[in-house]
XYZ file of C-alpha atoms in Angstrom:
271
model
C 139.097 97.582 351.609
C 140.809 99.059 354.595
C 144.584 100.740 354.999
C 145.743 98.799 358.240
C 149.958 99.863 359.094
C 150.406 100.481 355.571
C 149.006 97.668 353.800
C 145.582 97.182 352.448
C 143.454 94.516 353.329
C 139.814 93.379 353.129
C 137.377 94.458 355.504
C 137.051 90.946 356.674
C 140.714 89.940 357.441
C 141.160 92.460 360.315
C 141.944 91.004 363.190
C 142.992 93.300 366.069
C 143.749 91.616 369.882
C 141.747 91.760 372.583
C 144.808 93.917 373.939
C 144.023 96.268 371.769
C 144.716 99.609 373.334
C 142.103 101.162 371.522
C 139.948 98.824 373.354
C 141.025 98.905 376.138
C 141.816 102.199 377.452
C 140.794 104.119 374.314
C 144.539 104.866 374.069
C 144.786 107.331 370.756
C 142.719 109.410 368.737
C 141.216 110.072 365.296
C 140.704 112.106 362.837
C 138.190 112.767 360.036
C 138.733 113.961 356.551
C 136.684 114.374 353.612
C 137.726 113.695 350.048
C 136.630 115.417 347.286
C 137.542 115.257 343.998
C 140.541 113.233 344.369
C 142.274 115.039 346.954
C 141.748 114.896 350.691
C 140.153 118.296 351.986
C 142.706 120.324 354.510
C 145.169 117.656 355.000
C 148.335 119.885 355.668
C 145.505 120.920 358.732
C 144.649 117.245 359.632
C 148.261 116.322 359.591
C 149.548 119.060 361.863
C 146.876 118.050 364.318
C 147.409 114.868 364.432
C 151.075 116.028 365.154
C 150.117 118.025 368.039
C 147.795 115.147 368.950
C 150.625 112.548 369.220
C 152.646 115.072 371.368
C 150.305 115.324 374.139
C 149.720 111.676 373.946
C 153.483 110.891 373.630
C 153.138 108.838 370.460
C 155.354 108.346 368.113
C 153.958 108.465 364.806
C 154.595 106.695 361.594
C 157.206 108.574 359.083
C 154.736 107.961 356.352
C 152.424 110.572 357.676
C 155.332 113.630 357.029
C 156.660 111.608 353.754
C 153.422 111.689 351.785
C 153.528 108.261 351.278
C 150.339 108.043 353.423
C 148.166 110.454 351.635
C 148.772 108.425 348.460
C 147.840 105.704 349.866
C 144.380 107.433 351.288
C 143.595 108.370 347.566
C 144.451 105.215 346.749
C 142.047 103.736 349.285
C 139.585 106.227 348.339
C 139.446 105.248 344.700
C 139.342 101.267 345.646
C 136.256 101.565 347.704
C 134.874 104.154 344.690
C 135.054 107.090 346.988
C 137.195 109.405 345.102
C 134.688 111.859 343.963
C 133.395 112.335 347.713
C 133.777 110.413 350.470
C 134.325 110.073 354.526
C 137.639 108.973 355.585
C 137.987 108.041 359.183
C 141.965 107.572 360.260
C 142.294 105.892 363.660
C 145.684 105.788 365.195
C 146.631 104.407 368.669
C 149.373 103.144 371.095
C 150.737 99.862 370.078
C 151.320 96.867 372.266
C 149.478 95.485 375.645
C 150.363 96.768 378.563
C 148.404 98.117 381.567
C 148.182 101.962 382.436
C 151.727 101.836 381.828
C 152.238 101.098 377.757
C 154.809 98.666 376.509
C 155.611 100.846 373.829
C 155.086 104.154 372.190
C 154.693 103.292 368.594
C 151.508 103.660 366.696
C 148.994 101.366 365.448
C 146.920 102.731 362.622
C 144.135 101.977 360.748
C 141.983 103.847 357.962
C 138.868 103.490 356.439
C 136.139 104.816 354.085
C 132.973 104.830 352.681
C 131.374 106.814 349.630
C 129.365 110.262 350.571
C 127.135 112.827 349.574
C 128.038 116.239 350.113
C 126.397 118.275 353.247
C 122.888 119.673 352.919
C 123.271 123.587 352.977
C 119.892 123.322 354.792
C 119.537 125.369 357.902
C 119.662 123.674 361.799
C 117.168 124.044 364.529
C 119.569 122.643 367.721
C 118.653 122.359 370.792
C 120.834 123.053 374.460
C 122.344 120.203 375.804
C 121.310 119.122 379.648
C 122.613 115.802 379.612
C 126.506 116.976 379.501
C 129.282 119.862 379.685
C 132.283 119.538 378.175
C 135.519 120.168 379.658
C 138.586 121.550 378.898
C 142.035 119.068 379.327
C 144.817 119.122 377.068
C 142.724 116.536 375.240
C 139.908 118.426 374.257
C 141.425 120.066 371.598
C 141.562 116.845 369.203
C 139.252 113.931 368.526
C 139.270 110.850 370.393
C 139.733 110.954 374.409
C 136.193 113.091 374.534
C 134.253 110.889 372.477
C 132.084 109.249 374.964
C 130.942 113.207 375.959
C 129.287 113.130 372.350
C 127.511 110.269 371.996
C 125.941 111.024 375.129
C 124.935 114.646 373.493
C 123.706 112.363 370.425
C 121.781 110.572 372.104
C 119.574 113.469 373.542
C 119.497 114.977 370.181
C 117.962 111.859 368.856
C 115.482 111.461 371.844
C 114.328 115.473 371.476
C 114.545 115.424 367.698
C 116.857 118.295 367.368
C 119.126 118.251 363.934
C 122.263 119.432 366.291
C 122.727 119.500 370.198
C 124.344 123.161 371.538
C 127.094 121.939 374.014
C 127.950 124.067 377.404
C 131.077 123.970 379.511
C 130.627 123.537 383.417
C 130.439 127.263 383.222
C 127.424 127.799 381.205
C 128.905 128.955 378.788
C 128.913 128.272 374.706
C 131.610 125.830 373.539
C 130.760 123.753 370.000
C 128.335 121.494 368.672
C 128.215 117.663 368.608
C 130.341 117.378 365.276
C 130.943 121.416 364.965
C 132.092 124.368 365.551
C 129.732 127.051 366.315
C 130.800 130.908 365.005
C 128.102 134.042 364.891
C 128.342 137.723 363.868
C 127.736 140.936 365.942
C 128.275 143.939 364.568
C 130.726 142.637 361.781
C 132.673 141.042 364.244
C 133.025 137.107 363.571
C 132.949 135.366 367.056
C 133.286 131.426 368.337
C 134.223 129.724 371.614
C 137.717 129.859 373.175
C 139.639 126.617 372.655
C 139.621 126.484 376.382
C 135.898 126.652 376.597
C 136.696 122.848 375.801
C 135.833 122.534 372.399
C 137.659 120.784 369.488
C 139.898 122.814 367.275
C 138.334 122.269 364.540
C 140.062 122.120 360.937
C 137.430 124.421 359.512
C 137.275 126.216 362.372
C 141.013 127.241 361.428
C 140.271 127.816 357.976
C 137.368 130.028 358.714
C 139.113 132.582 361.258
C 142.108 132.466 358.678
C 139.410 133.425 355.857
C 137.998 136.248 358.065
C 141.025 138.071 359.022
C 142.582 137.752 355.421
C 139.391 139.271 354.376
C 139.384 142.354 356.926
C 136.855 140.860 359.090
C 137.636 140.685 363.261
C 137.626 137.682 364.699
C 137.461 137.314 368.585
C 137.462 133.970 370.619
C 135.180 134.323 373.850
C 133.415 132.917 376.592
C 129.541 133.540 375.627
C 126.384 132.687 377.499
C 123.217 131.395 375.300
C 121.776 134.631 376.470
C 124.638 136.737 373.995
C 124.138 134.212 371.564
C 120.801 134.683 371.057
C 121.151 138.229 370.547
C 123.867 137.412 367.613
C 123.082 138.948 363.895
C 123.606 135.331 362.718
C 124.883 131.729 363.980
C 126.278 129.098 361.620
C 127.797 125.822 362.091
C 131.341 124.558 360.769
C 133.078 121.464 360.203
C 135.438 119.341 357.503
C 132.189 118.956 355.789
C 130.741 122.452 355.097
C 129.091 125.154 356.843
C 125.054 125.472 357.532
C 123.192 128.203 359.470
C 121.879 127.585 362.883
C 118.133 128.928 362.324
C 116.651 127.827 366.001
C 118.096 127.177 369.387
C 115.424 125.114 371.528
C 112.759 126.285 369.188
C 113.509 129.987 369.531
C 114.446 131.553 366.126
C 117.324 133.253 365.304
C 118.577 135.336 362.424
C 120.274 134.250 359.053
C 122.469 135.508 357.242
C 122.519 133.447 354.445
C 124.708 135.756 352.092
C 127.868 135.566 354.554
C 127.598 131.698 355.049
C 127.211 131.282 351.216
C 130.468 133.388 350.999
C 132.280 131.183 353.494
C 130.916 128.342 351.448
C 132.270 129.672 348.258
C 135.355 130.562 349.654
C 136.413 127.149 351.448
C 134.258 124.543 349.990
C 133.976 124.779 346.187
């Protein structure tokens, strides 16, 4: 079953037009959510970026999104394709109408669907450094959906090199996120990740985990790194909606763990 403008439907009775703005100029953006244990992980988070999503995109969105009518309906969605316990939501949202570059309208178009999951692995990464592309910072970096082209290219590479992640650059060389993550590492007690304007996604966990940190007396800086500094790092982990893993390799060099801290963070946001 999918959630498509409110009402559910079977997979196989969507029909969308060939004017599709999605299609056709990849007009919106989406957002990913996990549910566990019938509730959907960080969605205050997920809802206030899709907020400042539909801002920079000028959309108007649906009122169902502030009411809470659409979260029921997610858990509702959730439970019909017996996904409750965990699963992988993927909400898609985008400009209604045809249109050329100039849009008819400004009203959104949105669709949701999901599948049953398994949690993460809490196994560590070996990653490697991406050469095929940088990313770059525009005021639509910071959400998911304008960019996405930029990783499936790095997934790609990471599937032809046989990496488990792909370390992504900006045009400056230096240290931004991963394909699907958010990269942090600790120096000296000091938690550090990429600057937002490094071009990376701001990530819902990535919030949660620099909220965690300073709550818990830890500093948290965000910087423009080279690999160089990042190899030298006490420890490198990964972070996104779906958990947190070490980084134990970067283009076969190892690095250090520090397993205790990311099973902290684990404990902390995930359990």
């Amino acid at each position: 079953m999918l959630l498509y403008n409110g009402e559910f439907i079977p997979e196989a009775e969507l029909r969308l037009p060939v004017t599709n703005r999605a299609l056709q100029f990849n007009d919106g953006f989406f957002e990913t959510v996990i549910v566990a244990d019938g509730r959907l992980r960080f969605w205050n988070e997920h809802v206030s970026r899709m907020h400042a999503a539909a801002k920079t995109l000028k959309l108007e969105l649906p009122q169902t999104i502030v009411s809470g009518e659409l979260e029921d309906k997610l858990l509702q969605l959730a439970s019909q394709n017996s996904a409750a316990n965990y699963g992988r939501l993927k909400l898609k949202l985008w400009r209604s109408g045809a249109g050329l570059y100039i849009p008819e309208t400004n009203a959104v178009e949105l669709l949701a669907t999901i599948l049953p999951a398994s949690p993460s692995t809490t196994s560590s990464l070996h990653i490697g450094i991406c050469e095929t592309i940088t990313t770059n910072y525009s005021p639509f970096s910071f959400f998911k959906g304008p960019n996405a082209l930029l990783y499936v290219m790095a997934g790609i590479e990471k599937k032809e090199k046989g990496f488990d992640d792909m370390l992504l650059l900006n045009r400056q060389g230096q240290v931004s996120e991963l394909t699907s993550s958010n990269v942090f590492w600790m120096k000296n007690g000091v938690l550090f990740t990429p600057a937002t304007d490094t071009g990376c996604v701001k990530g819902i966990a990535r919030q949660h985990i620099l909220r965690w940190a300073k709550q818990a007396g830890i500093k948290t800086k965000e910087v423009y790194f080279d690999v160089a500094s990042l190899m030298k790092a006490d420890a490198i982990f990964a972070g996104n909606v779906t958990g947190i893993r070490s980084i134990s390799s970067i283009n076969g060099t190892p690095v250090t763990i520090d397993d205790t801290f990311v099973e902290q963070l684990r404990k902390e946001l995930f359990a």
